[in-house]
């Protein structure tokens, strides 16, 4: 059985019907991880820990107490701290770091125990590679080497959740967790032909997520289908009193609309999306968008129209400004968050130093990579006395305009449709010399993080070099279940998400 | 931004840059700030800064947890990744002569 091609929704049925055990599934994926090391998708794998969890999952299944996800393997982005597996955020700074606790996302999905009686019963396969501290758009900033794209190993997998994306696309995990600060779930999902969703800010607890930019970071699932993402997101999200930004009513069944018509009571099976208004922001289809991507996204819009949706033009006038606003706010928050890495309580400490302040400096200088240092420098500068008003406060004010622009658009439409990125994956090394050029690649994803809106990436085609193209669906606050419904209806009528890379056996 | 600024913010960031590194990073930072300059033309008078997306949803109440001790002592586990420790304390270079 090709379990690596099986969506977790079907895997759950096979487990419930005892066609396969969690131990068999876990071994299957551990073998594939071993054979697929060249993608560099994983940073830490510990077979005996995974198999121990699988055996517990099998016990839960035989006791008849299994939930929807019990026994299904999952890979976690290395930004989530885990007991057992090392947690490094792909940085030398945290090399070998072992967390004394699990992130809430990890415990919500994991095997239930006395501390965590409501765990979904999934088996951790290991920790996936990422851009260092989640800073990057190509997964070339990992201290442990770049992740290769399973569709073509000369290309980047996308960042910063590139390891999670490559793991699922190469069949080294059936589903994975990611985090999205400026597009880090959606862009690698698009580059690797996956479905991924960044929920509304506050839906998923950030407790135990190694922080990059706290007002933007949000975790979400990356999988093969919208249905799989709905299953994982339902289990991931919960109110968490340990995260002061966690929303009170985060727990809901995000898959409840999947098979329903958009309009309640509508009975035309050929037009399940009748009544849905899809807004196409004109700024998302302007200069800079690769024609092949534009064609694929326009074809997807036409496909939604064929399913009954109405297309209309909307405007998000400050789209271009989301880049400078993001690259002021995110580094500012990062410079503050990363000040905790001082070589005292955990993390790298330099071998030689003169005094305490020299120890801080040398430890941080040796531990952080180039992109992290660059963002810390930018963040420190914009927070300096004298520049604070012109940069940081101005960016926060424009952030309010960007959030308000979305609300104006949502008066006209129910969901917004556009590309995820201006182009498909690029060649390894092609853009790493020019960081600002790389920042421009985030133009369509950043604004939803600034506003805190849910958004997802759905496979919608390939370019002539057979590299995947993703479309982006953006919804209003707390409309994840509706976004997943639109994506699911699209996937019931398309096969882009089912295609396998030829390099993946 | 000038070379002096780079060394000044490196110091404030507790990072060390050699002269060659500072010279290499300067044009990159200048490029970032050229990008950031685009923001200055936007009229934001009368607008309150938005520090956090949840603040945009004014009617959304943020739950507060009870002011109660919930954590137990995990000293040994919390110190397992310390670079230097002795008798349950973190070791740092001498700061008082």
Coordinates of C-alpha atoms in Angstrom, one line a residue:
Chain A
X1 CA 0.0 0.0 0.0
X2 CA 1.3 3.5 -0.9
X3 CA 0.6 5.1 2.4
X4 CA 2.6 8.1 1.5
X5 CA 0.1 8.9 -1.2
X6 CA -2.9 8.4 1.1
X7 CA -4.6 11.5 2.6
X8 CA -4.9 11.2 6.4
X9 CA -8.7 11.2 6.1
X10 CA -8.4 7.8 4.4
X11 CA -5.6 6.6 6.7
X12 CA -7.9 7.2 9.7
X13 CA -10.5 4.9 8.1
X14 CA -7.8 2.2 7.5
X15 CA -6.7 2.4 11.1
X16 CA -10.3 2.2 12.4
X17 CA -11.0 -0.8 10.2
X18 CA -7.7 -2.4 11.5
X19 CA -6.4 -2.7 7.9
X20 CA -3.1 -1.2 9.3
X21 CA -1.7 -0.5 12.7
X22 CA -0.1 2.7 13.9
X23 CA 3.1 0.8 14.3
X24 CA 3.1 -0.3 10.7
X25 CA 2.3 3.1 9.5
X26 CA 5.1 4.7 11.6
X27 CA 7.6 2.1 10.4
X28 CA 6.6 2.8 6.9
X29 CA 7.3 6.5 7.2
X30 CA 10.5 6.0 9.2
X31 CA 11.8 3.8 6.4
X32 CA 10.9 6.5 3.9
X33 CA 12.6 9.2 6.0
X34 CA 15.7 7.1 6.0
X35 CA 15.6 6.6 2.3
X36 CA 14.7 10.2 1.6
X37 CA 17.5 11.9 3.6
X38 CA 18.8 13.7 0.6
X39 CA 15.9 16.2 0.7
X40 CA 17.2 17.4 4.1
X41 CA 13.6 17.7 5.3
X42 CA 14.2 16.5 8.8
X43 CA 16.5 17.7 11.5
X44 CA 15.8 15.2 14.2
X45 CA 14.3 11.7 14.0
X46 CA 14.2 9.2 16.8
X47 CA 12.7 5.9 15.6
X48 CA 12.4 4.4 19.1
X49 CA 10.5 7.4 20.4
X50 CA 8.1 7.4 17.4
X51 CA 7.5 3.6 17.7
X52 CA 6.9 4.0 21.5
X53 CA 4.2 6.5 20.7
X54 CA 2.8 4.3 17.9
X55 CA 2.5 1.4 20.3
X56 CA 0.6 3.5 22.7
X57 CA -1.7 4.7 19.9
X58 CA -2.3 1.0 18.9
X59 CA -3.3 0.3 22.5
X60 CA -5.8 3.2 22.4
X61 CA -7.2 1.9 19.2
X62 CA -7.7 -1.6 20.5
X63 CA -9.3 -0.2 23.7
X64 CA -12.0 1.4 21.5
X65 CA -11.1 4.9 22.6
X66 CA -9.6 6.2 19.4
X67 CA -10.3 9.6 18.1
X68 CA -10.3 10.7 14.4
X69 CA -6.5 11.1 14.3
X70 CA -5.3 8.4 16.7
X71 CA -2.3 6.6 15.4
X72 CA -1.6 8.8 12.4
X73 CA 2.0 10.0 12.1
X74 CA 2.7 13.7 11.9
X75 CA 5.9 15.8 11.5
X76 CA 6.5 18.9 13.5
X77 CA 8.3 22.0 12.3
X78 CA 11.4 22.5 14.4
X79 CA 10.0 25.8 15.7
X80 CA 7.7 23.8 18.1
X81 CA 9.5 22.6 21.2
X82 CA 9.1 18.9 21.9
X83 CA 10.1 16.6 24.8
X84 CA 12.3 13.9 23.4
X85 CA 13.2 15.4 20.0
X86 CA 15.7 18.2 19.9
X87 CA 14.3 21.7 19.3
X88 CA 16.7 24.1 17.5
X89 CA 14.6 26.4 15.2
X90 CA 17.3 25.3 12.7
X91 CA 19.8 27.5 14.5
X92 CA 23.3 26.8 15.7
X93 CA 22.2 28.9 18.7
X94 CA 20.0 26.0 19.9
X95 CA 22.1 23.1 18.7
X96 CA 21.2 20.0 20.8
X97 CA 18.6 21.9 22.9
X98 CA 16.1 19.6 24.7
X99 CA 12.9 21.3 25.9
X100 CA 11.5 20.2 29.2
X101 CA 8.0 20.5 27.8
X102 CA 5.9 20.2 24.7
X103 CA 4.5 23.1 22.8
X104 CA 0.7 23.2 23.1
X105 CA 0.3 22.3 19.4
X106 CA 2.5 19.3 20.0
X107 CA 0.6 18.2 23.1
X108 CA -2.8 18.8 21.4
X109 CA -1.9 16.5 18.6
X110 CA 0.1 14.0 20.6
X111 CA -0.6 10.9 22.6
X112 CA -2.8 11.6 25.6
X113 CA -1.2 11.4 29.1
X114 CA -1.9 12.6 32.6
X115 CA -0.7 16.2 31.7
X116 CA -2.6 16.2 28.4
X117 CA -5.7 14.0 28.6
X118 CA -7.2 15.5 25.4
X119 CA -4.3 14.7 23.0
X120 CA -5.4 13.6 19.5
X121 CA -3.2 10.5 19.7
X122 CA -1.0 11.3 16.7
X123 CA 2.6 9.9 16.5
X124 CA 5.5 12.3 16.1
X125 CA 7.8 11.3 13.3
X126 CA 10.4 14.0 14.1
X127 CA 11.3 17.6 13.6
X128 CA 11.4 19.2 10.2
X129 CA 14.0 21.6 8.8
X130 CA 13.2 25.3 8.4
X131 CA 14.7 28.7 7.9
X132 CA 16.6 29.7 11.0
X133 CA 14.1 31.1 13.6
X134 CA 11.6 31.1 10.7
X135 CA 13.3 33.9 8.9
X136 CA 13.3 33.3 5.2
X137 CA 11.4 32.6 2.0
X138 CA 13.4 29.7 0.5
X139 CA 14.6 27.5 3.4
X140 CA 18.2 28.3 2.5
X141 CA 18.8 30.0 5.8
X142 CA 18.9 26.8 7.9
X143 CA 22.1 26.3 9.9
X144 CA 21.8 22.7 8.9
X145 CA 21.6 23.2 5.1
X146 CA 18.9 24.0 2.6
X147 CA 15.8 21.8 2.0
X148 CA 15.5 20.5 -1.6
X149 CA 12.2 20.7 -3.5
X150 CA 10.8 17.2 -4.1
X151 CA 9.5 18.3 -7.5
X152 CA 13.0 19.2 -8.6
X153 CA 16.0 18.9 -6.3
X154 CA 17.7 21.9 -7.9
X155 CA 15.0 24.2 -6.6
X156 CA 14.1 25.6 -3.2
X157 CA 11.3 24.1 -1.2
X158 CA 10.2 27.6 0.0
X159 CA 10.4 29.0 3.5
X160 CA 10.3 29.0 6.3
X161 CA 8.3 25.8 6.7
X162 CA 10.2 24.2 3.8
X163 CA 11.1 21.1 5.7
X164 CA 7.5 20.3 6.6
X165 CA 6.4 21.0 3.0
X166 CA 9.2 18.8 1.5
X167 CA 8.5 16.0 4.0
X168 CA 4.8 15.8 2.9
X169 CA 5.6 16.3 -0.8
X170 CA 8.3 13.6 -0.7
X171 CA 6.0 11.2 1.2
X172 CA 8.2 11.3 4.3
X173 CA 5.1 12.3 6.4
X174 CA 1.4 12.1 5.8
X175 CA 0.9 15.6 7.2
X176 CA 2.9 18.2 9.0
X177 CA 2.7 21.4 11.2
X178 CA 4.1 24.7 10.0
X179 CA 4.1 28.3 11.1
X180 CA 3.3 31.4 9.1
X181 CA 4.7 34.8 10.0
X182 CA 4.7 36.4 6.6
X183 CA 3.6 33.4 4.3
X184 CA 5.7 30.6 5.7
X185 CA 3.0 28.0 5.4
X186 CA 1.4 29.2 2.2
X187 CA 4.5 29.8 0.1
X188 CA 6.3 26.5 0.7
X189 CA 2.9 24.7 0.3
X190 CA 2.6 26.4 -3.1
X191 CA 6.2 25.6 -4.1
X192 CA 5.7 21.9 -3.1
X193 CA 2.2 21.3 -4.4
X194 CA 0.5 21.1 -1.0
X195 CA -2.5 22.5 0.8
X196 CA -1.8 24.6 3.8
X197 CA -3.7 27.0 6.0
X198 CA -2.7 29.9 8.3
X199 CA -5.6 30.4 10.6
X200 CA -6.8 33.7 12.1
X201 CA -4.3 35.1 14.6
X202 CA -5.1 33.7 18.1
X203 CA -6.8 30.5 16.9
X204 CA -3.7 28.3 17.6
X205 CA -1.7 28.7 20.8
X206 CA 1.8 30.1 20.4
X207 CA 2.9 28.5 23.7
X208 CA 6.1 26.6 23.0
X209 CA 6.5 28.0 19.5
X210 CA 10.0 29.6 19.4
X211 CA 9.0 33.2 18.8
X212 CA 10.0 35.2 15.7
X213 CA 7.5 38.1 15.5
X214 CA 4.9 37.5 18.1
X215 CA 2.1 39.7 16.7
X216 CA 2.3 37.9 13.3
X217 CA 3.3 34.3 14.1
X218 CA 0.6 31.7 13.7
X219 CA 0.7 27.9 13.4
X220 CA -1.3 25.8 11.0
X221 CA -1.3 22.5 9.1
X222 CA 0.3 21.5 5.8
X223 CA -1.1 18.4 4.0
X224 CA -2.3 16.9 0.8
X225 CA -5.9 18.1 0.9
X226 CA -8.2 20.7 2.5
X227 CA -10.0 17.9 4.3
X228 CA -6.7 16.7 5.9
X229 CA -5.9 20.3 6.9
X230 CA -9.4 20.7 8.5
X231 CA -8.8 17.5 10.5
X232 CA -5.4 18.7 11.8
X233 CA -6.5 22.3 12.4
X234 CA -9.4 21.1 14.5
X235 CA -7.1 19.1 16.7
X236 CA -4.4 21.8 16.8
X237 CA -6.4 24.8 17.9
X238 CA -7.7 25.4 21.4
X239 CA -7.9 28.1 23.9
X240 CA -4.7 28.1 25.9
X241 CA -4.4 30.1 29.2
X242 CA -0.6 30.1 28.8
X243 CA -0.8 32.3 25.7
X244 CA -2.4 35.7 26.4
X245 CA -3.2 36.1 22.7
X246 CA -5.1 32.8 22.4
X247 CA -8.7 33.4 21.7
X248 CA -11.5 32.1 24.0
X249 CA -13.5 30.3 21.3
X250 CA -10.8 28.7 19.2
X251 CA -12.1 25.1 19.4
X252 CA -14.4 24.3 16.5
X253 CA -14.9 21.6 13.9
X254 CA -13.2 23.3 10.9
X255 CA -14.4 20.5 8.6
X256 CA -18.1 21.0 9.3
X257 CA -18.9 22.7 6.0
X258 CA -16.6 20.7 3.7
X259 CA -19.3 18.7 1.9
X260 CA -22.1 21.3 2.2
X261 CA -23.3 23.7 -0.4
X262 CA -22.2 27.3 0.2
X263 CA -25.9 28.4 0.4
X264 CA -27.8 26.6 3.1
X265 CA -30.6 24.5 1.6
X266 CA -29.2 24.8 -2.0
X267 CA -29.7 21.5 -3.8
X268 CA -27.9 21.9 -7.1
X269 CA -25.0 19.4 -6.9
X270 CA -23.3 20.8 -9.9
X271 CA -23.2 24.3 -8.3
X272 CA -22.1 23.7 -4.7
X273 CA -20.6 27.2 -4.5
X274 CA -23.7 29.1 -5.7
X275 CA -24.0 32.3 -3.8
X276 CA -20.2 32.6 -3.0
X277 CA -18.7 35.9 -4.0
X278 CA -15.0 35.6 -4.9
X279 CA -13.0 38.9 -4.9
X280 CA -10.0 39.2 -7.2
X281 CA -7.8 42.0 -5.9
X282 CA -6.5 43.9 -8.9
X283 CA -3.2 44.7 -7.1
X284 CA -2.5 40.9 -6.9
X285 CA -2.6 40.6 -10.7
X286 CA -0.4 43.6 -11.6
X287 CA 3.2 43.8 -12.8
X288 CA 5.6 41.3 -11.3
X289 CA 3.3 38.3 -11.5
X290 CA 4.7 35.5 -13.7
X291 CA 2.3 34.9 -16.6
X292 CA 2.2 31.1 -15.9
X293 CA 1.1 31.8 -12.3
X294 CA -1.5 34.4 -13.5
X295 CA -2.9 31.9 -16.0
X296 CA -3.2 29.1 -13.4
X297 CA -4.8 31.3 -10.8
X298 CA -7.3 32.8 -13.4
X299 CA -8.1 29.2 -14.5
X300 CA -8.8 28.3 -10.8
X301 CA -11.1 31.4 -10.5
X302 CA -12.9 30.2 -13.6
X303 CA -13.3 26.7 -12.0
X304 CA -14.8 28.3 -8.9
X305 CA -17.2 30.2 -11.2
X306 CA -18.2 26.9 -12.9
X307 CA -19.1 25.6 -9.5
X308 CA -21.5 28.5 -9.0
X309 CA -19.3 31.3 -7.5
X310 CA -19.5 34.9 -8.7
X311 CA -16.2 36.6 -9.5
X312 CA -15.7 40.3 -8.9
X313 CA -12.9 42.7 -8.8
X314 CA -11.8 44.2 -5.4
X315 CA -9.0 46.5 -4.4
X316 CA -6.4 46.2 -1.7
X317 CA -4.6 49.5 -2.4
X318 CA -1.8 49.2 0.1
X319 CA -0.6 45.8 -1.0
X320 CA 2.8 47.1 -2.1
X321 CA 3.3 48.7 1.3
X322 CA 2.8 45.5 3.1
X323 CA 6.5 44.7 2.3
X324 CA 8.1 47.7 4.0
X325 CA 5.6 47.5 6.9
X326 CA 6.3 43.9 7.5
X327 CA 10.1 44.3 7.2
X328 CA 9.9 47.0 9.9
X329 CA 7.5 45.3 12.3
X330 CA 8.8 41.7 12.1
X331 CA 12.5 42.6 12.6
X332 CA 11.5 44.9 15.5
X333 CA 9.7 42.1 17.3
X334 CA 12.4 39.7 16.4
X335 CA 15.2 41.8 17.8
X336 CA 13.2 41.9 21.1
X337 CA 12.3 38.2 21.0
X338 CA 15.8 37.0 20.2
X339 CA 17.4 39.1 23.0
X340 CA 16.7 36.1 25.3
X341 CA 19.5 34.2 23.5
X342 CA 22.4 35.3 25.7
X343 CA 24.2 32.1 26.4
X344 CA 23.3 32.0 30.1
X345 CA 20.3 29.7 30.6
X346 CA 20.3 27.7 27.3
X347 CA 21.7 27.9 23.9
X348 CA 25.2 28.4 22.5
X349 CA 27.9 30.0 24.7
X350 CA 31.2 31.1 23.2
X351 CA 34.3 29.3 24.6
X352 CA 36.4 32.5 25.1
X353 CA 35.3 35.9 26.4
X354 CA 36.6 38.7 28.5
X355 CA 33.5 39.5 30.7
X356 CA 29.8 39.1 30.8
X357 CA 29.0 41.6 28.0
X358 CA 31.7 40.1 25.8
X359 CA 30.2 36.6 26.5
X360 CA 26.7 37.8 25.3
X361 CA 28.2 39.4 22.2
X362 CA 30.5 36.5 21.2
X363 CA 27.8 33.8 22.0
X364 CA 25.2 35.7 19.9
X365 CA 27.6 36.4 17.1
X366 CA 28.7 32.8 16.8
X367 CA 25.2 31.4 17.3
X368 CA 23.1 33.4 14.9
X369 CA 23.2 33.1 11.1
X370 CA 23.5 36.0 8.6
X371 CA 19.8 36.5 7.9
X372 CA 19.0 36.5 11.6
X373 CA 21.7 39.0 12.4
X374 CA 20.5 41.2 9.5
X375 CA 17.0 41.3 10.9
X376 CA 18.1 41.9 14.5
X377 CA 20.2 44.9 13.2
X378 CA 17.2 46.3 11.2
X379 CA 14.9 45.7 14.2
X380 CA 17.3 47.4 16.7
X381 CA 17.6 50.4 14.3
X382 CA 13.9 51.0 13.8
X383 CA 13.3 50.8 17.6
X384 CA 16.1 53.4 18.3
X385 CA 15.3 56.7 19.8
X386 CA 15.0 59.1 17.0
X387 CA 13.8 56.6 14.4
X388 CA 11.0 54.9 16.4
X389 CA 8.3 57.3 15.2
X390 CA 9.4 57.4 11.6
X391 CA 9.7 53.7 11.2
X392 CA 8.0 51.6 13.8
X393 CA 5.0 53.8 14.6
X394 CA 4.5 54.7 11.0
X395 CA 4.5 51.0 10.1
X396 CA 1.9 50.2 12.8
X397 CA -0.3 53.0 11.5
X398 CA -0.2 51.7 8.0
X399 CA -0.9 48.2 9.4
X400 CA -4.2 49.6 10.5
X401 CA -4.9 50.9 7.0
X402 CA -4.0 47.5 5.5
X403 CA -6.4 45.7 8.0
X404 CA -9.2 48.2 7.2
X405 CA -8.7 47.7 3.4
X406 CA -9.5 44.1 3.8
X407 CA -12.7 44.9 5.7
X408 CA -13.7 47.2 2.8
X409 CA -13.1 44.3 0.4
X410 CA -15.0 41.9 2.5
X411 CA -18.1 44.1 2.3
X412 CA -18.2 43.1 -1.4
X413 CA -17.0 39.5 -1.3
X414 CA -16.9 36.4 0.9
X415 CA -13.4 35.2 0.0
X416 CA -10.4 36.8 -1.8
X417 CA -8.6 34.9 -4.4
X418 CA -5.1 35.5 -5.8
X419 CA -1.7 34.0 -6.3
X420 CA 0.4 32.9 -3.3
X421 CA 3.7 34.1 -4.7
X422 CA 4.7 36.1 -7.8
X423 CA 6.4 33.0 -9.3
X424 CA 7.1 29.3 -8.7
X425 CA 10.1 28.0 -6.7
X426 CA 13.5 29.3 -7.8
X427 CA 16.8 27.6 -8.1
X428 CA 18.9 27.1 -5.0
X429 CA 21.2 30.0 -4.5
X430 CA 19.5 32.1 -7.2
X431 CA 18.3 34.8 -4.8
X432 CA 20.3 34.3 -1.6
X433 CA 22.8 37.0 -2.5
X434 CA 20.1 39.7 -2.5
X435 CA 18.0 39.6 0.6
X436 CA 15.7 42.5 -0.5
X437 CA 14.9 40.8 -3.8
X438 CA 13.9 37.8 -1.7
X439 CA 11.7 39.9 0.5
X440 CA 9.7 41.0 -2.5
X441 CA 8.6 37.4 -3.1
X442 CA 6.3 37.7 0.0
X443 CA 4.2 40.5 -1.5
X444 CA 0.9 38.5 -1.6
X445 CA 1.2 36.8 1.7
X446 CA 2.4 39.4 4.2
X447 CA -0.7 41.6 4.4
X448 CA -2.9 38.8 5.8
X449 CA -0.4 38.3 8.7
X450 CA -0.4 42.1 9.3
X451 CA -4.2 42.0 9.5
X452 CA -4.3 38.6 11.3
X453 CA -6.6 37.1 8.8
X454 CA -6.9 33.4 7.8
X455 CA -5.5 32.4 4.4
X456 CA -4.6 29.2 2.6
X457 CA -2.7 27.9 -0.3
X458 CA -4.3 25.4 -2.7
X459 CA -2.5 23.7 -5.6
X460 CA -3.9 25.0 -8.9
X461 CA -1.5 24.1 -11.6
X462 CA 2.1 23.7 -12.8
X463 CA 4.4 25.7 -14.9
X464 CA 6.2 24.4 -18.1
X465 CA 9.1 23.1 -16.0
X466 CA 6.6 21.0 -14.0
X467 CA 6.9 23.1 -10.8
X468 CA 3.7 23.5 -8.7
X469 CA 1.7 26.7 -8.6
X470 CA -0.6 27.6 -5.7
X471 CA -3.6 29.9 -5.4
X472 CA -4.3 31.8 -2.3
X473 CA -7.7 32.0 -0.6
X474 CA -8.1 34.7 2.0
X475 CA -11.1 34.9 4.4
X476 CA -12.4 37.3 7.0
X477 CA -11.6 36.7 10.7
X478 CA -12.6 33.2 11.9
X479 CA -13.8 32.0 8.5
X480 CA -11.3 29.1 8.3
X481 CA -14.1 26.5 8.0
X482 CA -15.5 28.4 5.0
X483 CA -12.1 28.7 3.3
X484 CA -11.6 25.0 3.7
X485 CA -15.1 24.4 2.3
X486 CA -14.2 26.4 -0.9
X487 CA -10.9 24.6 -1.2
X488 CA -12.5 21.2 -0.7
X489 CA -15.1 21.9 -3.3
X490 CA -12.4 22.9 -5.7
X491 CA -10.4 19.8 -4.9
X492 CA -13.4 17.6 -5.5
X493 CA -13.4 19.0 -9.1
X494 CA -9.6 19.2 -9.8
X495 CA -6.6 16.8 -9.4
X496 CA -3.7 19.2 -9.0
X497 CA -3.4 18.3 -5.3
X498 CA -3.2 14.5 -6.2
X499 CA -0.2 14.7 -8.5
X500 CA 3.0 13.2 -7.4
X501 CA 6.5 14.4 -8.2
X502 CA 8.3 12.1 -10.5
X503 CA 11.4 12.2 -8.2
X504 CA 9.3 10.8 -5.5
X505 CA 8.9 7.0 -5.8
Chain B
X1 CA 22.8 54.9 7.2
X2 CA 26.6 54.9 7.5
X3 CA 29.2 52.5 8.6
X4 CA 29.3 54.1 12.1
X5 CA 25.5 53.4 12.4
X6 CA 26.1 49.8 11.6
X7 CA 28.6 49.4 14.4
X8 CA 26.4 51.3 16.8
X9 CA 23.3 49.2 16.2
X10 CA 25.5 46.0 16.3
X11 CA 26.6 47.1 19.8
X12 CA 23.1 47.7 20.9
X13 CA 22.1 44.3 19.5
X14 CA 24.9 42.6 21.4
X15 CA 26.5 41.5 18.1
X16 CA 30.0 41.8 17.0
X17 CA 30.8 42.7 13.4
X18 CA 34.3 42.9 12.0
X19 CA 35.0 45.9 9.8
X20 CA 34.7 43.7 6.7
X21 CA 31.4 42.3 7.9
X22 CA 30.1 45.7 8.7
X23 CA 31.1 46.9 5.2
X24 CA 29.4 43.9 3.6
X25 CA 26.1 44.3 5.6
X26 CA 25.9 48.1 5.1
X27 CA 24.6 48.0 1.4
X28 CA 22.1 45.3 2.4
X29 CA 20.8 47.4 5.3
X30 CA 20.7 50.5 3.0
X31 CA 18.6 48.5 0.5
X32 CA 16.2 47.5 3.3
X33 CA 15.8 51.1 4.4
X34 CA 15.4 52.3 0.8
X35 CA 12.4 49.9 0.7
X36 CA 11.1 51.1 4.0
X37 CA 11.3 54.8 2.9
X38 CA 8.2 54.0 0.7
X39 CA 6.2 54.2 3.9
X40 CA 7.0 57.8 4.5
X41 CA 4.7 59.2 1.8
X42 CA 1.6 57.7 3.4
X43 CA -0.6 60.1 5.3
X44 CA -1.3 58.5 8.6
X45 CA -2.3 61.6 10.6
X46 CA -5.0 60.8 13.1
X47 CA -4.5 57.1 12.9
X48 CA -3.7 55.1 16.0
X49 CA -0.9 52.5 15.6
X50 CA -2.0 48.9 15.4
X51 CA 0.4 46.9 17.5
X52 CA -1.5 43.7 17.3
X53 CA -4.2 42.2 15.0
X54 CA -6.5 41.3 17.9
X55 CA -6.7 45.0 18.8
X56 CA -8.3 45.6 15.4
X57 CA -11.3 43.6 16.6
X58 CA -12.3 45.9 19.4
X59 CA -15.2 43.8 20.6
X60 CA -13.1 40.7 21.1
X61 CA -12.6 40.1 24.8
X62 CA -9.2 38.7 25.7
X63 CA -9.7 36.2 28.4
X64 CA -7.6 36.6 31.5
X65 CA -6.5 33.6 33.5
X66 CA -7.0 33.3 37.2
X67 CA -4.2 34.7 39.2
X68 CA -3.2 31.4 40.6
X69 CA 0.0 29.3 40.8
X70 CA -0.2 26.5 38.3
X71 CA 3.4 25.6 37.6
X72 CA 5.3 23.2 39.8
X73 CA 9.0 23.2 40.3
X74 CA 10.9 21.9 37.3
X75 CA 14.3 23.2 38.2
X76 CA 16.4 20.2 37.1
X77 CA 14.6 19.9 33.8
X78 CA 14.7 23.6 33.1
X79 CA 18.5 23.6 33.7
X80 CA 19.3 20.6 31.6
X81 CA 20.3 22.7 28.6
X82 CA 22.3 25.3 30.5
X83 CA 25.8 25.9 29.0
X84 CA 27.3 26.1 32.5
X85 CA 25.8 25.4 35.9
X86 CA 26.9 24.5 39.4
X87 CA 24.8 23.4 42.4
X88 CA 21.6 24.3 40.6
X89 CA 22.7 27.8 39.6
X90 CA 23.6 29.2 36.2
X91 CA 27.2 30.1 36.0
X92 CA 28.2 33.4 34.4
X93 CA 31.6 35.3 34.4
X94 CA 32.3 37.3 37.5
X95 CA 30.6 40.7 37.4
X96 CA 31.6 42.1 40.8
X97 CA 35.3 42.2 41.6

